[in-house]
Amino acid sequence: MRKALALIALAAATAVVPTPVTAEPIATIGKASVDRDAFVETLIEANGLNLLMNMMVMRMAEQQAIDAGTRVTEEEIAAERRQTLTLMFEQGDELTDEQRESLLAQFLERENASVAEFDIVLRTNAYLRAVARPALRDQITDEILLRAFNVQYGEKIAVRHIALPNLDEVRKAQARLDEGEDFAEVASDLSVNPRTAALGGEMPPFTRQSLGLPDAFKTVAFDLQIGEVSEPVQADDAFHLIKLERRIEPQLVKFEDVKDALREQIADGYLQTQIVSMRRKLAERAIAEARIAHPYLAEQLEAQRAALTPQPLDRADLEERFDAQRPEQPSTQPSTQPAEGESDIDPSLLPAVPGE
């Protein structure tokens, strides 16, 4: 999570550069004092590049907003803060501003992050939101809204499932269910889906139009009777046993009455995705193009660039390493073939893929 707040993965700090002591103290206790320059240099060496690159990304985002003719007000930044805190904490709509700020303080303390760093991220997001928002005007069609309406207000079902890697495991699970064991207990013990296994196989309710679930899974689930357990369904590289828990009747809501609210929800989801993508690109540009006057920070940045730059492999060295690794094969016996799906080439010999 700290990396998400910092935006950029940073190289480990190197040795501290000695700084000259000046006569201007920033704090004193008796005859002991800490001078301002030494304090600032220590801050720079401890977390300086991290903070500097965050600020660079924020200023680049601000400039993008200015170039787009968009002015971001302090009220909009405050709204960004409220929206972020609402998303961060459960039941955010029911909390007061004071409760949100208290939870934020606890969160930042756990993550060893400062309010200043958090505010930099918020301002960056607000600038990028202002840049991305105009692109939505013609992209959210009535067809998209109607699909979202069916997902949100159509008939839903609540199910539990047990995800299993193969049919042998399916038979084990079915045997335990046939003996009367509780479905949730079997799911907790055997399911290879760690998120739902921890909940006894329980999944969030879904409709026939819900995205993110295979059609075969939804079709079988909707055809079940309450309390019935399905035959194994193959989906997403696993076999699933599905138990229908309950049906949730569609809400009696007219499409026109919620059309504008749906548009806002879809727009917000789109904007969140766009903001993450834009922020990542700005961070990459900052690392690639920033010019830093401070020698210590410049050295750290160069180390960061070097770590992100794929190094070409020397062909002669590659062949030598490959020959050294290749086992000798007796001439009188056939060579052993690699297992299906495996390779007899050491992955470390393959060139790095840019961007990975």
Short mmCIF file of C-alpha atoms in Angstrom, two decimals:
data_model
loop_
_atom_site.label_atom_id
_atom_site.label_comp_id
_atom_site.label_asym_id
_atom_site.label_seq_id
_atom_site.Cartn_x
_atom_site.Cartn_y
_atom_site.Cartn_z
CA MET A 1 0.00 0.00 0.00
CA ARG A 2 2.91 2.32 0.67
CA LYS A 3 3.99 1.84 -2.92
CA ALA A 4 0.48 2.84 -4.05
CA LEU A 5 0.74 6.07 -2.07
CA ALA A 6 4.30 6.73 -3.24
CA LEU A 7 3.37 5.98 -6.88
CA ILE A 8 6.92 4.94 -7.79
CA ALA A 9 8.98 1.99 -6.61
CA LEU A 10 12.30 3.38 -5.35
CA ALA A 11 15.79 1.92 -5.09
CA ALA A 12 17.23 1.31 -1.64
CA ALA A 13 18.92 4.33 -0.07
CA THR A 14 22.68 4.46 -0.38
CA ALA A 15 25.24 5.78 2.10
CA VAL A 16 24.49 9.13 3.71
CA VAL A 17 26.45 12.05 2.27
CA PRO A 18 28.11 14.20 4.95
CA THR A 19 26.76 17.73 5.12
CA PRO A 20 28.43 20.83 6.53
CA VAL A 21 27.09 22.26 9.77
CA THR A 22 25.72 25.79 9.56
CA ALA A 23 25.13 28.28 12.32
CA GLU A 24 21.34 28.39 11.95
CA PRO A 25 19.69 25.98 14.39
CA ILE A 26 16.22 24.58 13.80
CA ALA A 27 15.95 23.08 17.30
CA THR A 28 17.91 23.39 20.56
CA ILE A 29 18.01 21.65 23.94
CA GLY A 30 20.49 23.30 26.28
CA LYS A 31 23.80 23.41 24.46
CA ALA A 32 22.74 20.76 21.93
CA SER A 33 21.19 21.84 18.67
CA VAL A 34 20.26 20.62 15.20
CA ASP A 35 21.03 23.02 12.37
CA ARG A 36 18.58 23.59 9.55
CA ASP A 37 20.82 22.51 6.67
CA ALA A 38 21.79 19.23 8.31
CA PHE A 39 18.15 18.51 9.08
CA VAL A 40 17.05 19.21 5.49
CA GLU A 41 19.88 17.11 4.05
CA THR A 42 18.92 14.20 6.30
CA LEU A 43 15.31 14.43 5.13
CA ILE A 44 16.48 14.47 1.51
CA GLU A 45 18.69 11.42 2.02
CA ALA A 46 16.01 9.51 3.96
CA ASN A 47 13.04 9.98 1.64
CA GLY A 48 13.94 12.78 -0.71
CA LEU A 49 13.69 11.11 -4.11
CA ASN A 50 10.37 9.52 -3.22
CA LEU A 51 8.84 12.83 -2.19
CA LEU A 52 10.45 14.76 -5.05
CA MET A 53 9.12 12.39 -7.73
CA ASN A 54 5.65 12.51 -6.19
CA MET A 55 5.75 16.30 -6.35
CA MET A 56 7.03 16.18 -9.95
CA VAL A 57 4.11 13.94 -10.95
CA MET A 58 1.69 16.33 -9.21
CA ARG A 59 3.13 19.37 -11.03
CA MET A 60 3.02 17.54 -14.38
CA ALA A 61 -0.63 16.65 -13.77
CA GLU A 62 -1.38 20.25 -12.81
CA GLN A 63 0.26 21.45 -16.03
CA GLN A 64 -1.82 18.99 -18.06
CA ALA A 65 -4.95 20.49 -16.54
CA ILE A 66 -3.77 24.02 -17.32
CA ASP A 67 -2.91 23.07 -20.92
CA ALA A 68 -6.40 21.57 -21.28
CA GLY A 69 -7.93 24.86 -20.15
CA THR A 70 -9.23 23.34 -16.91
CA ARG A 71 -8.99 25.07 -13.56
CA VAL A 72 -9.12 22.85 -10.48
CA THR A 73 -10.44 24.65 -7.42
CA GLU A 74 -9.75 23.95 -3.76
CA GLU A 75 -13.39 22.87 -3.46
CA GLU A 76 -12.80 20.19 -6.10
CA ILE A 77 -9.69 19.00 -4.27
CA ALA A 78 -11.70 18.82 -1.04
CA ALA A 79 -14.34 16.79 -2.91
CA GLU A 80 -11.60 14.46 -4.16
CA ARG A 81 -10.53 13.95 -0.56
CA ARG A 82 -14.06 13.12 0.60
CA GLN A 83 -14.59 10.70 -2.28
CA THR A 84 -11.26 8.98 -1.63
CA LEU A 85 -11.95 8.55 2.07
CA THR A 86 -15.44 7.22 1.32
CA LEU A 87 -13.92 4.58 -0.96
CA MET A 88 -11.14 3.74 1.48
CA PHE A 89 -13.33 2.98 4.47
CA GLU A 90 -16.41 0.79 4.66
CA GLN A 91 -19.71 2.55 5.26
CA GLY A 92 -17.98 5.78 4.26
CA ASP A 93 -21.28 7.49 3.46
CA GLU A 94 -22.42 7.05 7.05
CA LEU A 95 -19.28 8.55 8.64
CA THR A 96 -18.74 12.15 9.62
CA ASP A 97 -15.80 14.14 8.28
CA GLU A 98 -14.14 13.87 11.70
CA GLN A 99 -14.51 10.08 11.73
CA ARG A 100 -13.03 9.81 8.23
CA GLU A 101 -10.04 11.95 9.20
CA SER A 102 -9.50 9.86 12.33
CA LEU A 103 -9.50 6.64 10.28
CA LEU A 104 -7.14 8.25 7.78
CA ALA A 105 -4.70 9.19 10.55
CA GLN A 106 -4.71 5.59 11.80
CA PHE A 107 -4.19 4.29 8.26
CA LEU A 108 -1.26 6.61 7.56
CA GLU A 109 0.36 5.72 10.88
CA ARG A 110 0.16 2.02 10.04
CA GLU A 111 1.63 2.66 6.58
CA ASN A 112 4.35 4.97 7.94
CA ALA A 113 3.15 7.69 5.55
CA SER A 114 2.53 11.39 6.11
CA VAL A 115 -0.54 13.53 5.54
CA ALA A 116 1.58 15.65 3.17
CA GLU A 117 2.29 12.63 0.94
CA PHE A 118 -1.38 11.69 0.97
CA ASP A 119 -2.39 15.22 -0.01
CA ILE A 120 0.05 15.18 -2.93
CA VAL A 121 -1.62 12.03 -4.27
CA LEU A 122 -5.06 13.59 -3.81
CA ARG A 123 -4.12 16.74 -5.70
CA THR A 124 -2.58 14.66 -8.49
CA ASN A 125 -5.80 12.66 -8.81
CA ALA A 126 -7.93 15.83 -8.84
CA TYR A 127 -5.89 17.34 -11.70
CA LEU A 128 -6.01 14.11 -13.72
CA ARG A 129 -9.76 13.72 -13.11
CA ALA A 130 -10.31 17.19 -14.54
CA VAL A 131 -8.30 16.26 -17.65
CA ALA A 132 -10.03 12.90 -18.22
CA ARG A 133 -13.62 13.92 -17.49
CA PRO A 134 -14.41 15.72 -20.80
CA ALA A 135 -13.63 12.55 -22.78
CA LEU A 136 -16.70 10.87 -21.23
CA ARG A 137 -19.32 13.08 -22.81
CA ASP A 138 -20.11 10.87 -25.80
CA GLN A 139 -18.82 7.49 -24.61
CA ILE A 140 -21.56 6.39 -22.19
CA THR A 141 -24.39 5.32 -24.51
CA ASP A 142 -27.94 4.26 -23.61
CA GLU A 143 -26.96 0.68 -24.47
CA ILE A 144 -24.23 0.78 -21.82
CA LEU A 145 -26.64 2.32 -19.32
CA LEU A 146 -29.31 -0.33 -19.99
CA ARG A 147 -26.82 -3.14 -19.43
CA ALA A 148 -25.73 -1.53 -16.17
CA PHE A 149 -29.40 -1.21 -15.18
CA ASN A 150 -30.01 -4.93 -15.74
CA VAL A 151 -26.89 -5.81 -13.74
CA GLN A 152 -27.80 -3.59 -10.81
CA TYR A 153 -31.57 -3.96 -10.63
CA GLY A 154 -32.32 -7.33 -12.29
CA GLU A 155 -32.99 -10.61 -10.51
CA LYS A 156 -30.01 -11.73 -8.45
CA ILE A 157 -29.00 -14.95 -6.81
CA ALA A 158 -26.72 -15.69 -3.90
CA VAL A 159 -24.62 -18.85 -4.14
CA ARG A 160 -21.76 -20.68 -2.50
CA HIS A 161 -19.21 -22.55 -4.59
CA ILE A 162 -16.29 -24.92 -4.17
CA ALA A 163 -13.51 -24.39 -6.73
CA LEU A 164 -11.50 -27.56 -7.32
CA PRO A 165 -8.43 -28.21 -9.48
CA ASN A 166 -9.40 -31.60 -10.94
CA LEU A 167 -12.10 -34.27 -11.00
CA ASP A 168 -10.43 -36.35 -8.28
CA GLU A 169 -10.86 -33.44 -5.89
CA VAL A 170 -14.44 -32.99 -7.14
CA ARG A 171 -15.23 -36.60 -6.17
CA LYS A 172 -13.72 -36.07 -2.72
CA ALA A 173 -15.86 -32.99 -2.18
CA GLN A 174 -19.00 -34.72 -3.46
CA ALA A 175 -18.37 -37.68 -1.15
CA ARG A 176 -18.17 -35.41 1.88
CA LEU A 177 -21.36 -33.59 0.83
CA ASP A 178 -23.15 -36.93 0.32
CA GLU A 179 -22.21 -37.86 3.87
CA GLY A 180 -24.06 -34.79 5.11
CA GLU A 181 -21.19 -32.38 5.73
CA ASP A 182 -22.04 -28.71 5.55
CA PHE A 183 -21.30 -27.16 2.15
CA ALA A 184 -19.57 -24.16 3.75
CA GLU A 185 -17.22 -26.40 5.74
CA VAL A 186 -16.25 -28.40 2.67
CA ALA A 187 -15.66 -25.16 0.76
CA SER A 188 -13.43 -23.83 3.54
CA ASP A 189 -11.39 -27.05 3.55
CA LEU A 190 -11.09 -27.84 -0.17
CA SER A 191 -11.76 -24.78 -2.34
CA VAL A 192 -8.72 -23.43 -4.19
CA ASN A 193 -10.26 -19.96 -4.35
CA PRO A 194 -8.70 -18.36 -1.25
CA ARG A 195 -11.03 -15.36 -1.13
CA THR A 196 -14.32 -17.29 -1.17
CA ALA A 197 -12.95 -20.30 0.72
CA ALA A 198 -12.42 -18.02 3.72
CA LEU A 199 -16.15 -17.21 3.53
CA GLY A 200 -17.31 -20.80 3.24
CA GLY A 201 -17.58 -20.44 -0.53
CA GLU A 202 -19.95 -17.47 -0.34
CA MET A 203 -19.99 -15.14 -3.36
CA PRO A 204 -21.50 -11.66 -3.71
CA PRO A 205 -25.00 -11.79 -5.29
CA PHE A 206 -25.01 -11.49 -9.09
CA THR A 207 -27.40 -11.24 -12.04
CA ARG A 208 -27.39 -13.01 -15.40
CA GLN A 209 -25.79 -9.87 -16.88
CA SER A 210 -23.09 -9.43 -14.23
CA LEU A 211 -19.60 -9.13 -15.67
CA GLY A 212 -16.59 -11.08 -14.45
CA LEU A 213 -18.31 -14.48 -14.21
CA PRO A 214 -18.22 -17.13 -16.97
CA ASP A 215 -21.54 -17.64 -18.76
CA ALA A 216 -21.48 -21.38 -18.02
CA PHE A 217 -21.21 -20.66 -14.28
CA LYS A 218 -24.12 -18.19 -14.35
CA THR A 219 -26.34 -20.44 -16.48
CA VAL A 220 -25.97 -23.44 -14.15
CA ALA A 221 -26.37 -21.32 -11.04
CA PHE A 222 -29.64 -19.71 -12.22
CA ASP A 223 -31.08 -23.12 -13.16
CA LEU A 224 -30.66 -24.51 -9.62
CA GLN A 225 -33.37 -24.81 -6.99
CA ILE A 226 -32.76 -23.24 -3.60
CA GLY A 227 -30.55 -25.61 -1.60
CA GLU A 228 -29.59 -27.68 -4.66
CA VAL A 229 -25.94 -28.44 -5.44
CA SER A 230 -24.86 -28.57 -9.07
CA GLU A 231 -22.82 -31.14 -10.93
CA PRO A 232 -19.25 -29.94 -11.55
CA VAL A 233 -19.03 -26.91 -13.86
CA GLN A 234 -15.73 -26.23 -15.62
CA ALA A 235 -14.87 -22.53 -15.75
CA ASP A 236 -11.75 -20.39 -15.28
CA ASP A 237 -9.35 -23.37 -15.12
CA ALA A 238 -11.25 -25.02 -12.25
CA PHE A 239 -14.22 -27.26 -11.57
CA HIS A 240 -17.00 -25.68 -9.49
CA LEU A 241 -19.69 -27.18 -7.31
CA ILE A 242 -22.39 -24.53 -6.88
CA LYS A 243 -25.08 -24.36 -4.22
CA LEU A 244 -27.97 -21.92 -4.64
CA GLU A 245 -28.63 -20.15 -1.33
CA ARG A 246 -31.43 -17.72 -2.22
CA ARG A 247 -33.03 -15.70 -4.99
CA ILE A 248 -33.34 -11.92 -4.79
CA GLU A 249 -36.28 -10.47 -6.69
CA PRO A 250 -35.58 -7.64 -9.17
CA GLN A 251 -36.08 -4.18 -7.75
CA LEU A 252 -39.15 -2.30 -8.99
CA VAL A 253 -37.23 0.61 -10.46
CA LYS A 254 -37.80 2.39 -13.76
CA PHE A 255 -34.81 2.80 -16.04
CA GLU A 256 -35.49 6.49 -16.65
CA ASP A 257 -35.59 7.18 -12.91
CA VAL A 258 -32.04 5.94 -12.32
CA LYS A 259 -30.49 6.66 -15.70
CA ASP A 260 -28.57 9.74 -14.55
CA ALA A 261 -27.32 8.02 -11.38
CA LEU A 262 -26.09 5.07 -13.45
CA ARG A 263 -24.29 7.46 -15.78
CA GLU A 264 -22.47 8.96 -12.79
CA GLN A 265 -21.49 5.53 -11.47
CA ILE A 266 -20.12 4.39 -14.82
CA ALA A 267 -18.31 7.68 -15.34
CA ASP A 268 -16.69 7.40 -11.93
CA GLY A 269 -15.46 3.86 -12.62
CA TYR A 270 -14.06 4.95 -15.97
CA LEU A 271 -12.35 7.96 -14.40
CA GLN A 272 -10.74 5.86 -11.66
CA THR A 273 -9.24 3.56 -14.31
CA GLN A 274 -8.06 6.49 -16.41
CA ILE A 275 -6.49 8.25 -13.43
CA VAL A 276 -4.44 5.20 -12.50
CA SER A 277 -3.21 4.81 -16.08
CA MET A 278 -2.39 8.51 -16.51
CA ARG A 279 -0.58 8.68 -13.17
CA ARG A 280 1.55 5.65 -14.05
CA LYS A 281 2.55 7.22 -17.36
CA LEU A 282 3.51 10.48 -15.64
CA ALA A 283 5.59 8.55 -13.10
CA GLU A 284 7.41 6.75 -15.91
CA ARG A 285 8.05 10.04 -17.67
CA ALA A 286 9.34 11.63 -14.46
CA ILE A 287 11.87 8.85 -14.00
CA ALA A 288 12.96 8.99 -17.64
CA GLU A 289 13.19 12.76 -18.14
CA ALA A 290 13.64 14.53 -14.79
CA ARG A 291 16.82 16.57 -14.32
CA ILE A 292 17.83 16.91 -10.67
CA ALA A 293 20.32 19.49 -9.43
CA HIS A 294 20.97 17.89 -6.03
CA PRO A 295 23.92 15.45 -6.53
CA TYR A 296 22.72 12.82 -4.06
CA LEU A 297 19.20 12.71 -5.49
CA ALA A 298 20.57 12.72 -9.04
CA GLU A 299 22.69 9.68 -8.17
CA GLN A 300 19.65 7.87 -6.77
CA LEU A 301 17.64 8.69 -9.89
CA GLU A 302 20.35 7.33 -12.18
CA ALA A 303 20.40 4.12 -10.15
CA GLN A 304 16.63 3.90 -10.56
CA ARG A 305 16.89 4.40 -14.31
CA ALA A 306 19.60 1.76 -14.60
CA ALA A 307 17.48 -0.74 -12.67
CA LEU A 308 14.56 -0.19 -15.06
CA THR A 309 16.63 -0.42 -18.25
CA PRO A 310 16.84 -3.93 -19.81
CA GLN A 311 20.46 -4.98 -20.26
CA PRO A 312 21.33 -6.64 -23.62
CA LEU A 313 22.81 -10.11 -23.46
CA ASP A 314 26.17 -10.79 -25.10
CA ARG A 315 25.68 -13.60 -27.66
CA ALA A 316 29.00 -15.31 -26.87
CA ASP A 317 28.25 -15.23 -23.15
CA LEU A 318 24.75 -16.58 -23.77
CA GLU A 319 26.06 -19.52 -25.81
CA GLU A 320 28.74 -20.28 -23.22
CA ARG A 321 26.19 -20.30 -20.40
CA PHE A 322 23.82 -22.47 -22.41
CA ASP A 323 26.54 -24.99 -23.32
CA ALA A 324 27.67 -25.18 -19.70
CA GLN A 325 24.13 -25.95 -18.60
CA ARG A 326 23.38 -28.55 -21.27
CA PRO A 327 23.78 -32.08 -19.79
CA GLU A 328 26.02 -34.55 -21.58
CA GLN A 329 24.05 -37.27 -23.36
CA PRO A 330 25.46 -40.81 -23.73
CA SER A 331 25.66 -41.77 -27.40
CA THR A 332 24.09 -45.20 -26.77
CA GLN A 333 20.92 -43.98 -25.03
CA PRO A 334 18.15 -41.65 -26.16
CA SER A 335 18.02 -38.22 -24.57
CA THR A 336 15.37 -37.44 -21.99
CA GLN A 337 12.66 -35.15 -23.37
CA PRO A 338 11.28 -32.31 -21.26
CA ALA A 339 7.84 -32.84 -19.77
CA GLU A 340 4.91 -31.43 -21.73
CA GLY A 341 4.58 -27.68 -21.17
CA GLU A 342 8.10 -27.36 -19.75
CA SER A 343 11.31 -26.08 -21.32
CA ASP A 344 14.86 -27.33 -21.07
CA ILE A 345 16.16 -23.74 -21.37
CA ASP A 346 16.97 -21.84 -18.18
CA PRO A 347 14.58 -18.82 -18.07
CA SER A 348 17.45 -16.66 -16.81
CA LEU A 349 19.09 -16.99 -20.23
CA LEU A 350 16.18 -15.29 -21.97
CA PRO A 351 16.41 -11.53 -22.62
CA ALA A 352 14.36 -9.23 -20.41
CA VAL A 353 11.12 -7.97 -21.86
CA PRO A 354 10.92 -4.16 -21.81
CA GLY A 355 8.24 -2.93 -19.44
CA GLU A 356 8.05 -6.03 -17.31
#
